[in-house]
Amino acid sequence: MSTSNLQGGKTNHLKGMKYFVTVCLSLAFCALGVAVGIIGPTLRTLAYNIGVCLDELSFIFVARGSGYLFGSILSGIVFGKLNPNALICASLCVTAVGLTAVPFMPYVVLVALSLSAAGISMGFLDTGGNVMCLKTWGEKSGPYMQILHFSFALGATLAPLLSQPFIMDTPQNCTFTSSQNSTSLSSTSTPVRGTTEVLETPDMKFPLVAWAFLISSGFCILVALLFCYIAWSWSNAVPSDQKNTSIEEGQNFRMKMLGLLFIFYLLYVGTEVTFGSYIYSFATISENHYSKEEASFLNTLFWGTFAIGRFLSIFVSIWVTPNRLLQMDLVGTLTASVIMTCFPLYAENSGFLLWIAVALYGLSMANIFPSGISWVEQYITVTEKAASVLVIGAALGEMLFPLLLGQLIEANAMILPYFTAVSTVACILNYILMLWVAKSRGKRLNKTAKFEVVEKTGDYGENSSLMNDYKTEEGL
């Protein structure tokens, strides 16, 4: 067999390994999307099962966000030192265990602990998966990064549909009271004056909503088996195609970019998770008082258009630059936010505008996370530690924003669209500042390529065009 045939066979084998890893990562992100999205539509049922009101249960978002934060930090430290496939396998298994425990916990604190454990593994998976994709495909990672995050959106879209048969019709403005024998819920939304509807708290031995969490956990375990197979069957890891130019970029520039990206992802992911978690509650307690089926469909509409946007971006990203995609998405989110803030003006006669705004919002939010990573990779090398900084910002947003909204949304449903609009404007302002800092330095691979040409040609003359271009981009 000729040397060229051997090299060709090796190249095809490596490509096959890369594609297989990408498929497995996509399934892992789909499982991650289900794990994140399952909480929103089941939140009111979980609160009712435990015997608390919605604002008290919003504490669980802090617990999950704290775990996500810790998992992101831990991932940045150990991900490059241990077998990444084994680590992702372990993170999926821990996620499955945490989700399984949630519906069986009789107290908010225990639910929070279960979600905190799941959050650690989810933060680990989020950070590690993004880094693995960048290392696997290098400069060509754009479409594959979009595939990963489309898979997350697909999982988040399936979550409300999966949970809908297992959630309960719960009263609206509720208070819980304790007695010697049982915990009961008093509904203040009863239509008959002077009467009180008392609903007994369901048996916690096996609540109906547990099926939604068990199905989600089973999916995580199945995907974990794939990574277990890779970790134990492949003797060699997939070679990295990522070019590391951290030294050439300079620590000062990297710190500025990572600081701004930290804020950007804190705002973006915090808003995304908050909206996805509370759109169901917003629909049921708003002026129109949507039924649980309508609220579930509205929730699914958001995540569905979110998934469609990420699917379309797989192909769009081939021709459209990440920067242009970000600009289009930010304009779309701002437009949708303005329409939603005007909901009281058209709620009675033109309620369909809310559905249009939610669809536009989901479509526009879809590409921001992967496009942001692909865009910043043009200016700085996204290493394990750099990726952990981004996910830490995302985890803080996921932790703080839902907690804040959970305390306020029961009193006024319009808090959700108002918050969305303010956060979107802040995100746009941060993006403008980030773009200014990035363009003041220039793209990292362009500088590296020109310097390599200067070295190869030996054209070091002070007046050479290549050297002048290099000096200009370096700011010399």
CSV table of C-alpha atoms in Angstrom, one decimal:
chain,number,residue,atom,x,y,z
A,1,MET,CA,0.0,0.0,0.0
A,2,SER,CA,1.4,3.4,-1.0
A,3,THR,CA,2.3,6.1,1.5
A,4,SER,CA,-0.4,8.4,0.1
A,5,ASN,CA,-3.1,5.8,0.6
A,6,LEU,CA,-2.0,5.3,4.2
A,7,GLN,CA,-2.1,9.0,4.8
A,8,GLY,CA,-5.5,9.3,3.1
A,9,GLY,CA,-6.8,6.5,5.2
A,10,LYS,CA,-5.5,8.1,8.4
A,11,THR,CA,-7.0,11.5,7.4
A,12,ASN,CA,-10.4,9.9,6.8
A,13,HIS,CA,-10.2,8.1,10.1
A,14,LEU,CA,-9.4,11.3,12.0
A,15,LYS,CA,-12.3,13.0,10.2
A,16,GLY,CA,-14.6,10.2,11.2
A,17,MET,CA,-13.5,10.5,14.8
A,18,LYS,CA,-14.2,14.2,14.8
A,19,TYR,CA,-17.7,13.8,13.3
A,20,PHE,CA,-18.5,11.1,15.9
A,21,VAL,CA,-17.3,13.3,18.8
A,22,THR,CA,-19.4,16.2,17.4
A,23,VAL,CA,-22.5,14.0,17.2
A,24,CYS,CA,-22.0,12.8,20.8
A,25,LEU,CA,-21.4,16.4,22.0
A,26,SER,CA,-24.6,17.4,20.2
A,27,LEU,CA,-26.6,14.7,22.0
A,28,ALA,CA,-25.0,15.8,25.3
A,29,PHE,CA,-26.0,19.4,24.7
A,30,CYS,CA,-29.5,18.2,23.8
A,31,ALA,CA,-29.6,16.4,27.2
A,32,LEU,CA,-28.4,19.7,28.8
A,33,GLY,CA,-31.2,21.6,27.2
A,34,VAL,CA,-33.8,19.2,28.5
A,35,ALA,CA,-32.2,19.4,32.0
A,36,VAL,CA,-32.3,23.2,31.9
A,37,GLY,CA,-35.8,23.5,30.3
A,38,ILE,CA,-37.6,21.0,32.5
A,39,ILE,CA,-37.7,23.3,35.5
A,40,GLY,CA,-39.7,26.1,34.0
A,41,PRO,CA,-43.0,24.4,33.1
A,42,THR,CA,-42.9,22.1,36.2
A,43,LEU,CA,-42.1,24.9,38.6
A,44,ARG,CA,-45.6,25.6,39.8
A,45,THR,CA,-46.4,21.9,40.1
A,46,LEU,CA,-43.2,21.3,42.2
A,47,ALA,CA,-44.1,24.3,44.4
A,48,TYR,CA,-47.6,22.9,44.9
A,49,ASN,CA,-46.4,19.4,45.7
A,50,ILE,CA,-44.0,20.7,48.3
A,51,GLY,CA,-46.6,23.1,49.8
A,52,VAL,CA,-45.0,26.5,49.0
A,53,CYS,CA,-45.7,29.4,46.8
A,54,LEU,CA,-43.8,30.2,43.6
A,55,ASP,CA,-41.6,33.0,45.1
A,56,GLU,CA,-40.3,30.7,47.8
A,57,LEU,CA,-39.3,28.0,45.3
A,58,SER,CA,-37.4,30.5,43.1
A,59,PHE,CA,-34.5,29.9,45.5
A,60,ILE,CA,-33.7,26.8,43.6
A,61,PHE,CA,-32.4,28.9,40.7
A,62,VAL,CA,-29.8,30.3,43.0
A,63,ALA,CA,-28.8,26.7,44.0
A,64,ARG,CA,-28.6,25.5,40.4
A,65,GLY,CA,-26.7,28.7,39.3
A,66,SER,CA,-24.3,28.3,42.2
A,67,GLY,CA,-23.6,24.7,41.2
A,68,TYR,CA,-23.3,25.8,37.5
A,69,LEU,CA,-20.8,28.4,38.7
A,70,PHE,CA,-18.7,26.0,40.6
A,71,GLY,CA,-18.8,23.4,37.8
A,72,SER,CA,-17.6,26.0,35.3
A,73,ILE,CA,-14.6,26.9,37.6
A,74,LEU,CA,-13.8,23.3,38.2
A,75,SER,CA,-13.9,22.5,34.5
A,76,GLY,CA,-11.5,25.3,33.6
A,77,ILE,CA,-9.0,23.8,36.1
A,78,VAL,CA,-9.2,20.0,35.4
A,79,PHE,CA,-10.6,19.7,31.9
A,80,GLY,CA,-7.2,19.8,30.1
A,81,LYS,CA,-5.6,17.5,32.6
A,82,LEU,CA,-7.9,14.4,32.6
A,83,ASN,CA,-9.7,12.4,29.9
A,84,PRO,CA,-12.3,14.9,28.6
A,85,ASN,CA,-14.7,12.1,27.4
A,86,ALA,CA,-14.7,10.4,30.8
A,87,LEU,CA,-15.3,13.8,32.5
A,88,ILE,CA,-18.3,14.5,30.3
A,89,CYS,CA,-19.6,10.9,30.9
A,90,ALA,CA,-19.4,11.6,34.7
A,91,SER,CA,-21.1,15.0,34.4
A,92,LEU,CA,-24.0,13.5,32.5
A,93,CYS,CA,-24.4,10.8,35.2
A,94,VAL,CA,-24.4,13.3,38.0
A,95,THR,CA,-27.0,15.4,36.1
A,96,ALA,CA,-29.2,12.4,35.8
A,97,VAL,CA,-29.0,11.6,39.5
A,98,GLY,CA,-29.7,15.2,40.5
A,99,LEU,CA,-32.8,15.5,38.2
A,100,THR,CA,-34.1,12.2,39.4
A,101,ALA,CA,-34.1,13.3,43.0
A,102,VAL,CA,-35.8,16.7,42.4
A,103,PRO,CA,-39.5,15.7,42.4
A,104,PHE,CA,-39.2,13.4,45.4
A,105,MET,CA,-37.8,16.0,47.7
A,106,PRO,CA,-40.3,17.2,50.3
A,107,TYR,CA,-38.6,20.5,51.2
A,108,VAL,CA,-37.3,23.4,49.2
A,109,VAL,CA,-33.8,23.0,50.7
A,110,LEU,CA,-33.6,19.4,49.5
A,111,VAL,CA,-34.8,20.4,46.0
A,112,ALA,CA,-32.1,23.1,46.0
A,113,LEU,CA,-29.4,20.6,47.0
A,114,SER,CA,-30.4,18.2,44.2
A,115,LEU,CA,-30.4,21.0,41.6
A,116,SER,CA,-27.1,22.3,42.9
A,117,ALA,CA,-25.5,18.9,42.3
A,118,ALA,CA,-27.0,18.8,38.8
A,119,GLY,CA,-25.9,22.4,38.2
A,120,ILE,CA,-22.2,21.5,39.0
A,121,SER,CA,-22.3,18.8,36.3
A,122,MET,CA,-24.2,21.0,33.8
A,123,GLY,CA,-21.6,23.8,34.2
A,124,PHE,CA,-18.9,21.2,33.7
A,125,LEU,CA,-20.6,19.9,30.5
A,126,ASP,CA,-21.3,23.4,29.1
A,127,THR,CA,-17.7,24.6,29.5
A,128,GLY,CA,-16.1,21.3,28.5
A,129,GLY,CA,-18.3,20.8,25.5
A,130,ASN,CA,-17.6,24.2,24.0
A,131,VAL,CA,-13.8,23.8,24.5
A,132,MET,CA,-13.9,20.3,23.0
A,133,CYS,CA,-15.7,21.7,19.9
A,134,LEU,CA,-13.1,24.5,19.5
A,135,LYS,CA,-10.2,22.1,19.9
A,136,THR,CA,-11.7,19.6,17.5
A,137,TRP,CA,-12.4,21.9,14.6
A,138,GLY,CA,-10.2,25.0,15.3
A,139,GLU,CA,-10.9,27.8,12.8
A,140,LYS,CA,-13.7,25.7,11.2
A,141,SER,CA,-15.7,25.4,14.4
A,142,GLY,CA,-18.3,28.0,13.5
A,143,PRO,CA,-21.0,25.7,12.0
A,144,TYR,CA,-20.2,22.9,14.5
A,145,MET,CA,-20.6,25.3,17.4
A,146,GLN,CA,-24.0,26.2,16.0
A,147,ILE,CA,-24.9,22.5,15.8
A,148,LEU,CA,-24.0,22.0,19.5
A,149,HIS,CA,-26.1,25.0,20.6
A,150,PHE,CA,-29.0,24.0,18.3
A,151,SER,CA,-29.0,20.7,20.1
A,152,PHE,CA,-29.3,22.5,23.4
A,153,ALA,CA,-32.2,24.5,22.0
A,154,LEU,CA,-33.9,21.3,20.7
A,155,GLY,CA,-33.6,19.8,24.1
A,156,ALA,CA,-35.1,22.9,25.8
A,157,THR,CA,-37.9,22.8,23.2
A,158,LEU,CA,-38.7,19.2,24.0
A,159,ALA,CA,-38.8,19.8,27.8
A,160,PRO,CA,-42.2,21.6,27.9
A,161,LEU,CA,-43.8,19.1,25.6
A,162,LEU,CA,-42.3,16.3,27.7
A,163,SER,CA,-43.5,17.7,31.0
A,164,GLN,CA,-47.0,18.9,29.9
A,165,PRO,CA,-48.8,15.6,30.5
A,166,PHE,CA,-47.4,15.4,34.0
A,167,ILE,CA,-48.0,19.0,35.3
A,168,MET,CA,-51.0,20.0,37.4
A,169,ASP,CA,-53.7,22.7,37.2
A,170,THR,CA,-52.7,24.8,40.2
A,171,PRO,CA,-54.6,27.8,41.7
A,172,GLN,CA,-53.3,31.2,41.0
A,173,ASN,CA,-52.8,33.6,44.0
A,174,CYS,CA,-52.1,31.0,46.7
A,175,THR,CA,-51.0,30.8,50.3
A,176,PHE,CA,-50.2,27.6,52.2
A,177,THR,CA,-51.2,26.9,55.7
A,178,SER,CA,-50.0,24.1,58.0
A,179,SER,CA,-52.1,22.0,60.3
A,180,GLN,CA,-51.3,19.1,62.6
A,181,ASN,CA,-52.2,16.5,60.1
A,182,SER,CA,-51.6,18.0,56.7
A,183,THR,CA,-50.5,21.0,54.6
A,184,SER,CA,-53.2,22.6,52.6
A,185,LEU,CA,-53.4,25.3,50.0
A,186,SER,CA,-56.0,28.1,50.2
A,187,SER,CA,-56.8,29.7,46.9
A,188,THR,CA,-57.8,33.3,46.8
A,189,SER,CA,-58.9,33.1,43.2
A,190,THR,CA,-62.2,31.3,44.0
A,191,PRO,CA,-65.1,32.8,42.1
A,192,VAL,CA,-67.6,32.5,45.0
A,193,ARG,CA,-67.4,35.2,47.6
A,194,GLY,CA,-66.9,34.0,51.2
A,195,THR,CA,-65.8,30.5,50.3
A,196,THR,CA,-62.3,29.0,50.3
A,197,GLU,CA,-61.1,26.1,48.1
A,198,VAL,CA,-58.8,23.8,50.0
A,199,LEU,CA,-56.6,21.5,48.0
A,200,GLU,CA,-54.7,18.8,49.8
A,201,THR,CA,-51.0,18.5,49.0
A,202,PRO,CA,-50.5,15.4,46.7
A,203,ASP,CA,-48.8,12.2,48.0
A,204,MET,CA,-45.1,12.7,47.7
A,205,LYS,CA,-44.3,9.0,47.5
A,206,PHE,CA,-44.4,9.1,43.7
A,207,PRO,CA,-45.8,12.4,42.3
A,208,LEU,CA,-47.0,12.4,38.7
A,209,VAL,CA,-44.5,15.1,37.7
A,210,ALA,CA,-41.6,12.7,38.6
A,211,TRP,CA,-42.1,11.0,35.2
A,212,ALA,CA,-40.9,14.1,33.4
A,213,PHE,CA,-37.7,14.1,35.4
A,214,LEU,CA,-37.1,10.4,35.1
A,215,ILE,CA,-37.4,10.5,31.3
A,216,SER,CA,-34.9,13.4,31.2
A,217,SER,CA,-32.5,11.5,33.5
A,218,GLY,CA,-32.8,8.4,31.3
A,219,PHE,CA,-31.8,10.4,28.2
A,220,CYS,CA,-28.7,11.7,30.1
A,221,ILE,CA,-27.6,8.2,31.0
A,222,LEU,CA,-27.9,7.0,27.4
A,223,VAL,CA,-25.7,9.8,26.2
A,224,ALA,CA,-23.3,9.1,29.0
A,225,LEU,CA,-22.8,5.6,27.7
A,226,LEU,CA,-21.6,7.0,24.4
A,227,PHE,CA,-18.9,9.0,26.1
A,228,CYS,CA,-18.0,6.0,28.2
A,229,TYR,CA,-17.4,4.0,25.0
A,230,ILE,CA,-15.2,6.8,23.6
A,231,ALA,CA,-13.2,7.1,26.8
A,232,TRP,CA,-12.5,3.4,27.1
A,233,SER,CA,-12.2,2.4,23.5
A,234,TRP,CA,-10.1,5.1,21.8
A,235,SER,CA,-6.5,4.9,22.7
A,236,ASN,CA,-5.7,8.3,21.2
A,237,ALA,CA,-7.6,11.6,21.6
A,238,VAL,CA,-8.8,13.5,18.6
A,239,PRO,CA,-6.0,15.9,17.6
A,240,SER,CA,-6.5,19.6,18.3
A,241,ASP,CA,-6.9,22.0,15.3
A,242,GLN,CA,-7.0,25.1,17.5
A,243,LYS,CA,-4.2,27.6,17.1
A,244,ASN,CA,-3.1,29.0,20.5
A,245,THR,CA,-1.8,32.6,20.2
A,246,SER,CA,-2.4,33.6,23.8
A,247,ILE,CA,1.1,35.0,24.2
A,248,GLU,CA,0.9,37.2,21.1
A,249,GLU,CA,-2.5,38.6,22.1
A,250,GLY,CA,-1.1,40.0,25.4
A,251,GLN,CA,-2.5,39.6,28.8
A,252,ASN,CA,-4.0,43.1,29.0
A,253,PHE,CA,-6.1,42.7,25.9
A,254,ARG,CA,-7.3,39.2,26.9
A,255,MET,CA,-8.3,40.5,30.3
A,256,LYS,CA,-10.4,43.4,28.8
A,257,MET,CA,-12.1,41.0,26.3
A,258,LEU,CA,-12.8,38.4,28.9
A,259,GLY,CA,-14.2,41.0,31.3
A,260,LEU,CA,-16.6,42.4,28.8
A,261,LEU,CA,-17.6,38.9,27.6
A,262,PHE,CA,-18.2,37.9,31.2
A,263,ILE,CA,-20.8,40.8,31.5
A,264,PHE,CA,-22.2,40.0,28.1
A,265,TYR,CA,-22.9,36.4,28.8
A,266,LEU,CA,-24.2,37.2,32.3
A,267,LEU,CA,-26.8,39.5,30.8
A,268,TYR,CA,-27.6,37.2,27.8
A,269,VAL,CA,-27.9,33.8,29.6
A,270,GLY,CA,-29.5,35.3,32.6
A,271,THR,CA,-32.2,36.8,30.5
A,272,GLU,CA,-32.6,33.7,28.3
A,273,VAL,CA,-33.0,31.3,31.3
A,274,THR,CA,-35.3,33.8,33.2
A,275,PHE,CA,-37.6,34.2,30.2
A,276,GLY,CA,-37.7,30.5,29.4
A,277,SER,CA,-38.4,29.7,33.1
A,278,TYR,CA,-41.1,32.3,33.7
A,279,ILE,CA,-42.9,32.7,30.4
A,280,TYR,CA,-45.2,29.8,31.5
A,281,SER,CA,-46.0,31.6,34.8
A,282,PHE,CA,-46.3,35.0,33.0
A,283,ALA,CA,-48.9,33.5,30.7
A,284,THR,CA,-51.0,32.0,33.5
A,285,ILE,CA,-51.1,35.0,35.7
A,286,SER,CA,-51.2,37.8,33.1
A,287,GLU,CA,-54.3,39.7,32.2
A,288,ASN,CA,-55.5,37.0,29.7
A,289,HIS,CA,-55.0,34.1,32.2
A,290,TYR,CA,-54.0,31.5,29.7
A,291,SER,CA,-54.8,27.9,30.4
A,292,LYS,CA,-51.9,25.5,31.3
A,293,GLU,CA,-52.1,24.1,27.7
A,294,GLU,CA,-51.9,27.6,26.2
A,295,ALA,CA,-49.1,28.5,28.5
A,296,SER,CA,-47.2,25.3,27.7
A,297,PHE,CA,-47.6,26.0,24.0
A,298,LEU,CA,-46.3,29.6,24.5
A,299,ASN,CA,-43.3,28.2,26.4
A,300,THR,CA,-42.8,25.7,23.6
A,301,LEU,CA,-43.1,28.4,21.0
A,302,PHE,CA,-40.2,30.3,22.6
A,303,TRP,CA,-37.9,27.3,22.8
A,304,GLY,CA,-39.1,26.0,19.4
A,305,THR,CA,-38.2,29.2,17.6
A,306,PHE,CA,-35.0,29.2,19.6
A,307,ALA,CA,-34.2,25.8,18.2
A,308,ILE,CA,-35.2,26.8,14.6
A,309,GLY,CA,-33.0,29.8,14.9
A,310,ARG,CA,-30.0,27.7,15.9
A,311,PHE,CA,-30.8,25.2,13.1
A,312,LEU,CA,-30.9,27.9,10.5
A,313,SER,CA,-27.7,29.4,11.9
A,314,ILE,CA,-25.8,26.2,11.1
A,315,PHE,CA,-26.1,27.1,7.4
A,316,VAL,CA,-26.2,30.9,7.7
A,317,SER,CA,-22.9,30.9,9.6
A,318,ILE,CA,-21.2,29.5,6.5
A,319,TRP,CA,-21.8,32.7,4.6
A,320,VAL,CA,-22.5,35.3,7.3
A,321,THR,CA,-19.8,36.4,9.8
A,322,PRO,CA,-20.3,35.9,13.5
A,323,ASN,CA,-20.3,39.7,14.0
A,324,ARG,CA,-23.1,40.2,11.5
A,325,LEU,CA,-25.1,37.5,13.1
A,326,LEU,CA,-24.7,39.1,16.5
A,327,GLN,CA,-25.9,42.4,15.2
A,328,MET,CA,-29.0,40.9,13.5
A,329,ASP,CA,-29.9,39.0,16.7
A,330,LEU,CA,-29.5,42.0,19.0
A,331,VAL,CA,-31.8,44.0,16.8
A,332,GLY,CA,-34.4,41.2,16.8
A,333,THR,CA,-34.3,40.8,20.6
A,334,LEU,CA,-34.8,44.6,21.0
A,335,THR,CA,-37.7,44.6,18.7
A,336,ALA,CA,-39.4,41.7,20.4
A,337,SER,CA,-38.8,43.2,23.8
A,338,VAL,CA,-40.5,46.5,22.8
A,339,ILE,CA,-43.6,44.6,21.5
A,340,MET,CA,-43.8,42.5,24.8
A,341,THR,CA,-43.6,45.6,27.0
A,342,CYS,CA,-46.7,47.0,25.2
A,343,PHE,CA,-48.7,43.8,26.0
A,344,PRO,CA,-51.3,45.6,28.2
A,345,LEU,CA,-52.2,47.8,25.2
A,346,TYR,CA,-53.1,45.0,22.9
A,347,ALA,CA,-53.8,42.1,25.3
A,348,GLU,CA,-57.6,42.3,24.9
A,349,ASN,CA,-58.0,42.8,21.2
A,350,SER,CA,-54.7,41.7,19.6
A,351,GLY,CA,-53.3,39.0,21.8
A,352,PHE,CA,-51.6,37.3,18.8
A,353,LEU,CA,-48.9,40.0,18.9
A,354,LEU,CA,-47.6,38.4,22.1
A,355,TRP,CA,-47.1,35.1,20.3
A,356,ILE,CA,-45.4,36.9,17.4
A,357,ALA,CA,-43.1,38.7,19.9
A,358,VAL,CA,-42.2,35.5,21.8
A,359,ALA,CA,-41.4,33.8,18.5
A,360,LEU,CA,-39.2,36.6,17.3
A,361,TYR,CA,-37.5,36.7,20.7
A,362,GLY,CA,-36.7,33.0,20.6
A,363,LEU,CA,-35.5,33.2,17.0
A,364,SER,CA,-33.3,36.2,17.8
A,365,MET,CA,-31.9,34.9,21.1
A,366,ALA,CA,-30.9,31.6,19.4
A,367,ASN,CA,-27.6,32.5,17.9
A,368,ILE,CA,-26.1,34.9,20.4
A,369,PHE,CA,-24.2,32.3,22.6
A,370,PRO,CA,-22.5,30.3,19.8
A,371,SER,CA,-21.9,33.4,17.6
A,372,GLY,CA,-20.3,35.2,20.5
A,373,ILE,CA,-17.8,32.4,21.1
A,374,SER,CA,-17.0,32.1,17.4
A,375,TRP,CA,-16.6,35.9,17.2
A,376,VAL,CA,-14.3,36.2,20.2
A,377,GLU,CA,-12.2,33.2,18.9
A,378,GLN,CA,-11.1,35.6,16.1
A,379,TYR,CA,-9.5,37.9,18.6
A,380,ILE,CA,-8.4,35.7,21.5
A,381,THR,CA,-7.7,32.0,22.0
A,382,VAL,CA,-10.7,30.4,23.9
A,383,THR,CA,-8.8,28.1,26.2
A,384,GLU,CA,-10.3,26.0,29.0
A,385,LYS,CA,-9.9,28.9,31.5
A,386,ALA,CA,-11.2,31.5,29.0
A,387,ALA,CA,-14.3,29.4,28.3
A,388,SER,CA,-14.8,28.9,32.1
A,389,VAL,CA,-14.9,32.7,32.5
A,390,LEU,CA,-17.7,33.0,29.9
A,391,VAL,CA,-19.7,30.1,31.5
A,392,ILE,CA,-19.1,31.6,35.0
A,393,GLY,CA,-20.7,34.8,33.8
A,394,ALA,CA,-23.6,32.8,32.3
A,395,ALA,CA,-24.0,30.8,35.5
A,396,LEU,CA,-24.2,34.0,37.6
A,397,GLY,CA,-26.9,35.4,35.3
A,398,GLU,CA,-28.8,32.1,35.6
A,399,MET,CA,-28.5,32.2,39.3
A,400,LEU,CA,-29.3,35.9,40.1
A,401,PHE,CA,-31.9,36.9,37.5
A,402,PRO,CA,-34.5,34.1,38.0
A,403,LEU,CA,-34.2,34.7,41.8
A,404,LEU,CA,-35.0,38.4,41.4
A,405,LEU,CA,-37.9,37.8,39.0
A,406,GLY,CA,-39.3,35.0,41.1
A,407,GLN,CA,-39.8,37.5,44.0
A,408,LEU,CA,-41.7,40.0,41.8
A,409,ILE,CA,-43.6,38.2,39.1
A,410,GLU,CA,-46.4,36.9,41.3
A,411,ALA,CA,-47.2,40.5,42.2
A,412,ASN,CA,-47.0,41.9,38.6
A,413,ALA,CA,-46.7,39.6,35.6
A,414,MET,CA,-45.4,42.6,33.4
A,415,ILE,CA,-42.1,42.5,35.4
A,416,LEU,CA,-40.9,39.8,33.0
A,417,PRO,CA,-41.2,41.9,29.7
A,418,TYR,CA,-39.9,45.0,31.5
A,419,PHE,CA,-36.9,43.1,32.7
A,420,THR,CA,-36.3,41.6,29.3
A,421,ALA,CA,-36.3,45.1,27.6
A,422,VAL,CA,-33.8,46.6,30.2
A,423,SER,CA,-31.5,43.6,30.0
A,424,THR,CA,-31.5,43.7,26.2
A,425,VAL,CA,-30.5,47.4,26.1
A,426,ALA,CA,-27.7,46.7,28.5
A,427,CYS,CA,-26.5,43.8,26.4
A,428,ILE,CA,-26.4,45.9,23.3
A,429,LEU,CA,-24.4,48.7,25.0
A,430,ASN,CA,-21.9,46.1,26.3
A,431,TYR,CA,-21.6,44.6,22.8
A,432,ILE,CA,-20.8,48.1,21.3
A,433,LEU,CA,-18.0,48.6,23.9
A,434,MET,CA,-16.7,45.1,23.3
A,435,LEU,CA,-16.6,45.6,19.5
A,436,TRP,CA,-14.7,48.9,20.0
A,437,VAL,CA,-12.0,47.1,22.2
A,438,ALA,CA,-11.7,44.2,19.8
A,439,LYS,CA,-11.3,46.3,16.6
A,440,SER,CA,-8.6,48.4,18.3
A,441,ARG,CA,-6.4,45.3,18.4
A,442,GLY,CA,-7.3,43.4,15.3
A,443,LYS,CA,-7.8,39.7,14.6
A,444,ARG,CA,-5.2,37.4,16.1
A,445,LEU,CA,-4.9,34.9,13.2
A,446,ASN,CA,-4.4,37.6,10.6
A,447,LYS,CA,-1.4,38.9,12.6
A,448,THR,CA,0.0,35.5,13.1
A,449,ALA,CA,-0.3,34.6,9.4
A,450,LYS,CA,1.4,37.8,8.3
A,451,PHE,CA,4.3,37.3,10.8
A,452,GLU,CA,4.8,33.8,9.5
A,453,VAL,CA,5.0,35.1,5.9
A,454,VAL,CA,7.6,37.7,7.0
A,455,GLU,CA,9.6,34.9,8.6
A,456,LYS,CA,9.4,32.6,5.6
A,457,THR,CA,10.2,35.2,3.0
A,458,GLY,CA,12.9,36.9,5.1
A,459,ASP,CA,11.5,40.3,4.0
A,460,TYR,CA,12.3,42.1,7.3
A,461,GLY,CA,13.0,45.5,5.7
A,462,GLU,CA,11.6,48.5,7.4
A,463,ASN,CA,9.8,49.6,4.3
A,464,SER,CA,8.5,46.2,3.3
A,465,SER,CA,4.7,46.0,2.9
A,466,LEU,CA,4.3,42.9,5.0
A,467,MET,CA,6.3,44.4,7.8
A,468,ASN,CA,4.4,47.6,7.6
A,469,ASP,CA,1.1,45.7,7.8
A,470,TYR,CA,2.3,43.7,10.8
A,471,LYS,CA,3.5,46.9,12.6
A,472,THR,CA,0.1,48.6,11.9
A,473,GLU,CA,-1.9,45.8,13.4
A,474,GLU,CA,0.5,45.5,16.3
A,475,GLY,CA,0.2,49.2,17.0
A,476,LEU,CA,3.9,49.8,16.5
